[in-house]
Amino acid sequence: MTPSKFLHLLLTAGLAALLGGSLACGAPRGATDEKATEATGPQRGGSIVVAFTGDISGVNVLATPSSQPTTEIAQRLFLTLLEEQPDYQDDPPTFRPRLAETWEFSDEHKVLTFHLRHDVVWSDGVPLTAEDVRWTWQAQVSPEVHWDNSSLKSSVEDVEVVDPYTVRFRFSHAYPGQLVHANEGVILPKHAWSKLPFDQWHSNGPWFIDHLVVSGPFTLESWVPQQEVVLKRNDLYFEEGKPYLDRVILRIIPDASSQLTQLLGGDIDLVRQVPPAMAEKIAENPRTKLITFWPPQFTTLIWNLENPLFKTAEVRRAMTLAIDRQTIVDTIWGSFARTSASPYISSVWGHDPDIEPLPYDPEAAKELLAGQGFEDSDGDGIVDRQGKPFRFDILVNSGNQERVDAAIMIQAQLRRIGVDAQPLTLDWNTVGDRLDERKFDSTITGLAVETSLDLTPYFHTDTAGVRLNLGSYSNPEVDHLLEEARAQLDLEDTKPYLYRIQEILQQDQPHTILWEPQRTIGLSRRVQDAQPNAISTLARLEDWWVLSGR
Amino acid sequence: MAGSILRRLASSVLLFFLVLTLTFALVHIAPGNPLRIYQGPHTTRAQMAAMEHAYGLDRPLPVQYLAWLKSVALEGNWGISFSHQRPALAVIRDTIPNTVLLGLTTLLIQYGLGLLLGVAAARRPDGLVDSTIRIASMLLYSIPTFWLGLMSILLFHLQWHLLPASGMSSPGTSNAPLMTRAGDVALHLILPASVLGISAGARLARFVRNSLLDALSQDYVRTARAKGLSEGRVVWLHGLRNSLVPLAQLLGMSLPSLLNGTLVVEVVFAWPGLGRLLFDAATARDFPLILAGTAFGALLVIAGSLIADVLHRFADPRLRHG
């Protein structure tokens, strides 16, 4: 358990009571601000302070360790070709122009052409052109750069410069995620960064800061490691009059409780994740508000199908039936999570509304286990088969208290049907080793599915044993359906396949899906027009503004 | 005395080498991968293997050890930190001033408070002052530092708006004039240093009290009193001077823990110190940073023990004069 998690666990309850009493009587500044907003409209100037638990690792996202803060900052400094919209609830997500004004596919859908804006320049005045797009792709797929998302570009055979403002992506085959994959990653400055050979990128993090030119709404003013990152307005940003804010200050505050006290005290304006125990206080406080939404993520208990215990679907169904997921969610999350039955969360376009979570039914679970030959032959309270007791580990990482709590509750619940599950809590790095080497019986982890809803990396046989298909699930019918879905050109057309896949997964239970968590962001009411979403907490930061300058 | 210090130094160099070798072996044998921080959901096994090769992590451990030893001993190069992507020594060097500032301020508060309260308590054992100090110090010593830290934030920052609560400086002041920044840092230092210093000072006060009471019961103190010296001179000059001997050793030994052991307070107050840096390095298995940090820690232990020795000799006339 990290110190911050430990502190958070001990203190959130106490802080809730203390802060509720001490600050609820503060002046309702937010209410006044909101009335003024209606009268004035966006104002230029001022700054906001955002709390991050961890530091950024650099400005070159292709060659730095991947982390949420690093990605958030990179998306403010650099632009993508298109801007994915968080409108994935009822239909596949749409895209808005960003660097590219328009785009079109060739007839056979293997060539995707982007037409770039002519008015985008880097912060040193050099125009951003198709050459930057091509060079960025070369860096993304370079084996010397080791970009963690390079596999998403594996179907891109070439990126051609047609003219300075036209660029063509040539694909090896057509599939529904082409636009998403072509758009993956921000466009980097060739003229500034190509001076350092790719093979030296990993050992020269600070070099990219010394040679930083940006195309996004903000640029880096200063970075004091472990303390703060200060962004200031990029005066050459192409959207006229934007960004409104002069500066955005990202403070590194590792402890969640400290973040919240400072949000309530008015020192910081945004906390990226408010713990459930504090959410109501943030929502009720006149200075702050709570922004909530459902990102396409879920927390799940993955069964290792290479373990003889979990080979059959009946045993896995029995496990799900014996785990009271509703009680786990109510206890750990309150109203800030919901139970789930599908890798597609309840509010994403491909979710099959007819799929319901299996009920909590320990008696039915016992019958299923008995049908598989498990009975308590020696009277020790643990069912066994051929003399081997039903005993296994639940691997969880110590930094995530919700998962550790869930593992303990599952242990108690499974004990009622005579199954001995032992939570095994290890640090995240060791957990990573165990998962890579398949040295686990079951594990609780969080998964995020891309909004194109391709489940191939999670459930296809060819990926069994590779990173995301941790449980080595394999079902020829699911393989076929995944391949059929990938053969469609329009994401809408993949829906029937996605529905059928969900039915089969519901039968097979390769995972026991535990919950879909809600994102809870704490925001000061002085910040206007902020719309954090599942794609980015600081989405469209150029549109945010504050009434009074800080 | 010089000879014995030289002998100590020689054995310290050997100890330093052994500590680093052992740490190198432990961090490499322990599970975990320093490249895991580069691993995203779409990273393939082939990519991970290629990276391990590029970083030389697929070589046999003795080969890696010899290469590292050569680089450290001949070039003074402790390697590039995996997570910071710059020389590990530079990362440590940039963090040391923050840690030293907090550590030394804490030490001043700790010893100032500990001596004052300890002496005050020992002057009239079991009197009102002594009892109050004993109970208060017991209470302060028993409260966990993170709780004291959070309560101090609630009171001094949120409730009374007197002191800043987080970080080393106010947001966005890294380009301010030097004097402005110095004043700002001093304000930010008050709460974390006080929390650490008061907690440790409370413990020290009890130690000083007992040590002083012991010294005051000695024959030479009775002689000093008989000679008609004032009570102040008796306590401060004769009693305290002699009770300083164990205190001096305590000071030397507490040096490393003050610089390395402030993790919890660093987290609560978001103070960018070595504790946080090395904790993150350990979970990320950032070998170069762990080893550079261990080297610094080992140096502190060795220096602390030498300082304790020297202070001991200075405080104890029997050792000073042979």
PDB file of N, CA, C and O in Angstrom, chain B residues 122 207-222 239 242-243 246:
ATOM      1  N   ALA B 122      13.605  18.779  34.302  1.00  0.00           N
ATOM      2  CA  ALA B 122      14.537  18.152  35.251  1.00  0.00           C
ATOM      3  C   ALA B 122      14.858  19.041  36.449  1.00  0.00           C
ATOM      4  O   ALA B 122      15.355  18.566  37.461  1.00  0.00           O
ATOM      5  N   PHE B 207      14.153  12.220  27.001  1.00  0.00           N
ATOM      6  CA  PHE B 207      15.504  11.678  27.062  1.00  0.00           C
ATOM      7  C   PHE B 207      16.433  12.624  27.833  1.00  0.00           C
ATOM      8  O   PHE B 207      17.187  12.209  28.725  1.00  0.00           O
ATOM      9  N   VAL B 208      16.346  13.928  27.495  1.00  0.00           N
ATOM     10  CA  VAL B 208      17.193  14.939  28.148  1.00  0.00           C
ATOM     11  C   VAL B 208      16.882  14.981  29.639  1.00  0.00           C
ATOM     12  O   VAL B 208      17.780  15.034  30.484  1.00  0.00           O
ATOM     13  N   ARG B 209      15.595  14.960  29.967  1.00  0.00           N
ATOM     14  CA  ARG B 209      15.185  15.026  31.380  1.00  0.00           C
ATOM     15  C   ARG B 209      15.843  13.898  32.182  1.00  0.00           C
ATOM     16  O   ARG B 209      16.482  14.130  33.202  1.00  0.00           O
ATOM     17  N   ASN B 210      15.690  12.681  31.661  1.00  0.00           N
ATOM     18  CA  ASN B 210      16.221  11.527  32.399  1.00  0.00           C
ATOM     19  C   ASN B 210      17.745  11.566  32.481  1.00  0.00           C
ATOM     20  O   ASN B 210      18.337  11.293  33.529  1.00  0.00           O
ATOM     21  N   SER B 211      18.357  11.948  31.373  1.00  0.00           N
ATOM     22  CA  SER B 211      19.804  11.999  31.318  1.00  0.00           C
ATOM     23  C   SER B 211      20.337  13.074  32.270  1.00  0.00           C
ATOM     24  O   SER B 211      21.339  12.878  32.969  1.00  0.00           O
ATOM     25  N   LEU B 212      19.643  14.215  32.305  1.00  0.00           N
ATOM     26  CA  LEU B 212      20.062  15.323  33.161  1.00  0.00           C
ATOM     27  C   LEU B 212      19.853  14.982  34.629  1.00  0.00           C
ATOM     28  O   LEU B 212      20.708  15.281  35.481  1.00  0.00           O
ATOM     29  N   LEU B 213      18.728  14.343  34.921  1.00  0.00           N
ATOM     30  CA  LEU B 213      18.467  13.944  36.309  1.00  0.00           C
ATOM     31  C   LEU B 213      19.566  13.004  36.801  1.00  0.00           C
ATOM     32  O   LEU B 213      20.038  13.097  37.943  1.00  0.00           O
ATOM     33  N   ASP B 214      19.967  12.139  35.896  1.00  0.00           N
ATOM     34  CA  ASP B 214      21.034  11.196  36.224  1.00  0.00           C
ATOM     35  C   ASP B 214      22.336  11.959  36.527  1.00  0.00           C
ATOM     36  O   ASP B 214      23.023  11.703  37.517  1.00  0.00           O
ATOM     37  N   ALA B 215      22.648  12.937  35.643  1.00  0.00           N
ATOM     38  CA  ALA B 215      23.876  13.718  35.822  1.00  0.00           C
ATOM     39  C   ALA B 215      23.817  14.546  37.111  1.00  0.00           C
ATOM     40  O   ALA B 215      24.817  14.680  37.824  1.00  0.00           O
ATOM     41  N   LEU B 216      22.628  15.101  37.384  1.00  0.00           N
ATOM     42  CA  LEU B 216      22.504  15.978  38.551  1.00  0.00           C
ATOM     43  C   LEU B 216      22.642  15.215  39.871  1.00  0.00           C
ATOM     44  O   LEU B 216      22.836  15.818  40.925  1.00  0.00           O
ATOM     45  N   SER B 217      22.517  13.914  39.818  1.00  0.00           N
ATOM     46  CA  SER B 217      22.642  13.147  41.053  1.00  0.00           C
ATOM     47  C   SER B 217      24.091  12.719  41.310  1.00  0.00           C
ATOM     48  O   SER B 217      24.391  12.041  42.290  1.00  0.00           O
ATOM     49  N   GLN B 218      24.990  13.116  40.384  1.00  0.00           N
ATOM     50  CA  GLN B 218      26.392  12.709  40.522  1.00  0.00           C
ATOM     51  C   GLN B 218      27.116  13.557  41.599  1.00  0.00           C
ATOM     52  O   GLN B 218      26.700  14.671  41.919  1.00  0.00           O
ATOM     53  N   ASP B 219      28.240  13.039  42.038  1.00  0.00           N
ATOM     54  CA  ASP B 219      28.999  13.704  43.099  1.00  0.00           C
ATOM     55  C   ASP B 219      29.518  15.086  42.696  1.00  0.00           C
ATOM     56  O   ASP B 219      29.502  16.038  43.464  1.00  0.00           O
ATOM     57  N   TYR B 220      29.993  15.170  41.409  1.00  0.00           N
ATOM     58  CA  TYR B 220      30.587  16.457  41.021  1.00  0.00           C
ATOM     59  C   TYR B 220      29.553  17.581  41.023  1.00  0.00           C
ATOM     60  O   TYR B 220      29.880  18.749  41.216  1.00  0.00           O
ATOM     61  N   VAL B 221      28.284  17.248  40.810  1.00  0.00           N
ATOM     62  CA  VAL B 221      27.242  18.283  40.855  1.00  0.00           C
ATOM     63  C   VAL B 221      27.048  18.737  42.307  1.00  0.00           C
ATOM     64  O   VAL B 221      26.898  19.926  42.594  1.00  0.00           O
ATOM     65  N   ARG B 222      27.059  17.734  43.190  1.00  0.00           N
ATOM     66  CA  ARG B 222      26.914  18.084  44.615  1.00  0.00           C
ATOM     67  C   ARG B 222      28.074  19.014  45.028  1.00  0.00           C
ATOM     68  O   ARG B 222      27.891  19.998  45.709  1.00  0.00           O
ATOM     69  N   GLY B 239      25.690  19.969  34.804  1.00  0.00           N
ATOM     70  CA  GLY B 239      24.756  18.856  34.573  1.00  0.00           C
ATOM     71  C   GLY B 239      24.565  18.575  33.094  1.00  0.00           C
ATOM     72  O   GLY B 239      24.847  17.472  32.605  1.00  0.00           O
ATOM     73  N   ASN B 242      27.463  17.189  30.908  1.00  0.00           N
ATOM     74  CA  ASN B 242      27.734  15.753  31.060  1.00  0.00           C
ATOM     75  C   ASN B 242      26.613  14.875  30.522  1.00  0.00           C
ATOM     76  O   ASN B 242      26.862  13.761  30.065  1.00  0.00           O
ATOM     77  N   SER B 243      25.394  15.417  30.556  1.00  0.00           N
ATOM     78  CA  SER B 243      24.307  14.600  29.994  1.00  0.00           C
ATOM     79  C   SER B 243      24.315  14.682  28.476  1.00  0.00           C
ATOM     80  O   SER B 243      23.553  14.008  27.794  1.00  0.00           O
ATOM     81  N   PRO B 246      25.474  11.073  25.782  1.00  0.00           N
ATOM     82  CA  PRO B 246      24.592  10.209  24.989  1.00  0.00           C
ATOM     83  C   PRO B 246      23.810  10.992  23.948  1.00  0.00           C
ATOM     84  O   PRO B 246      23.474  10.478  22.877  1.00  0.00           O
TER      85      PRO B 246
END
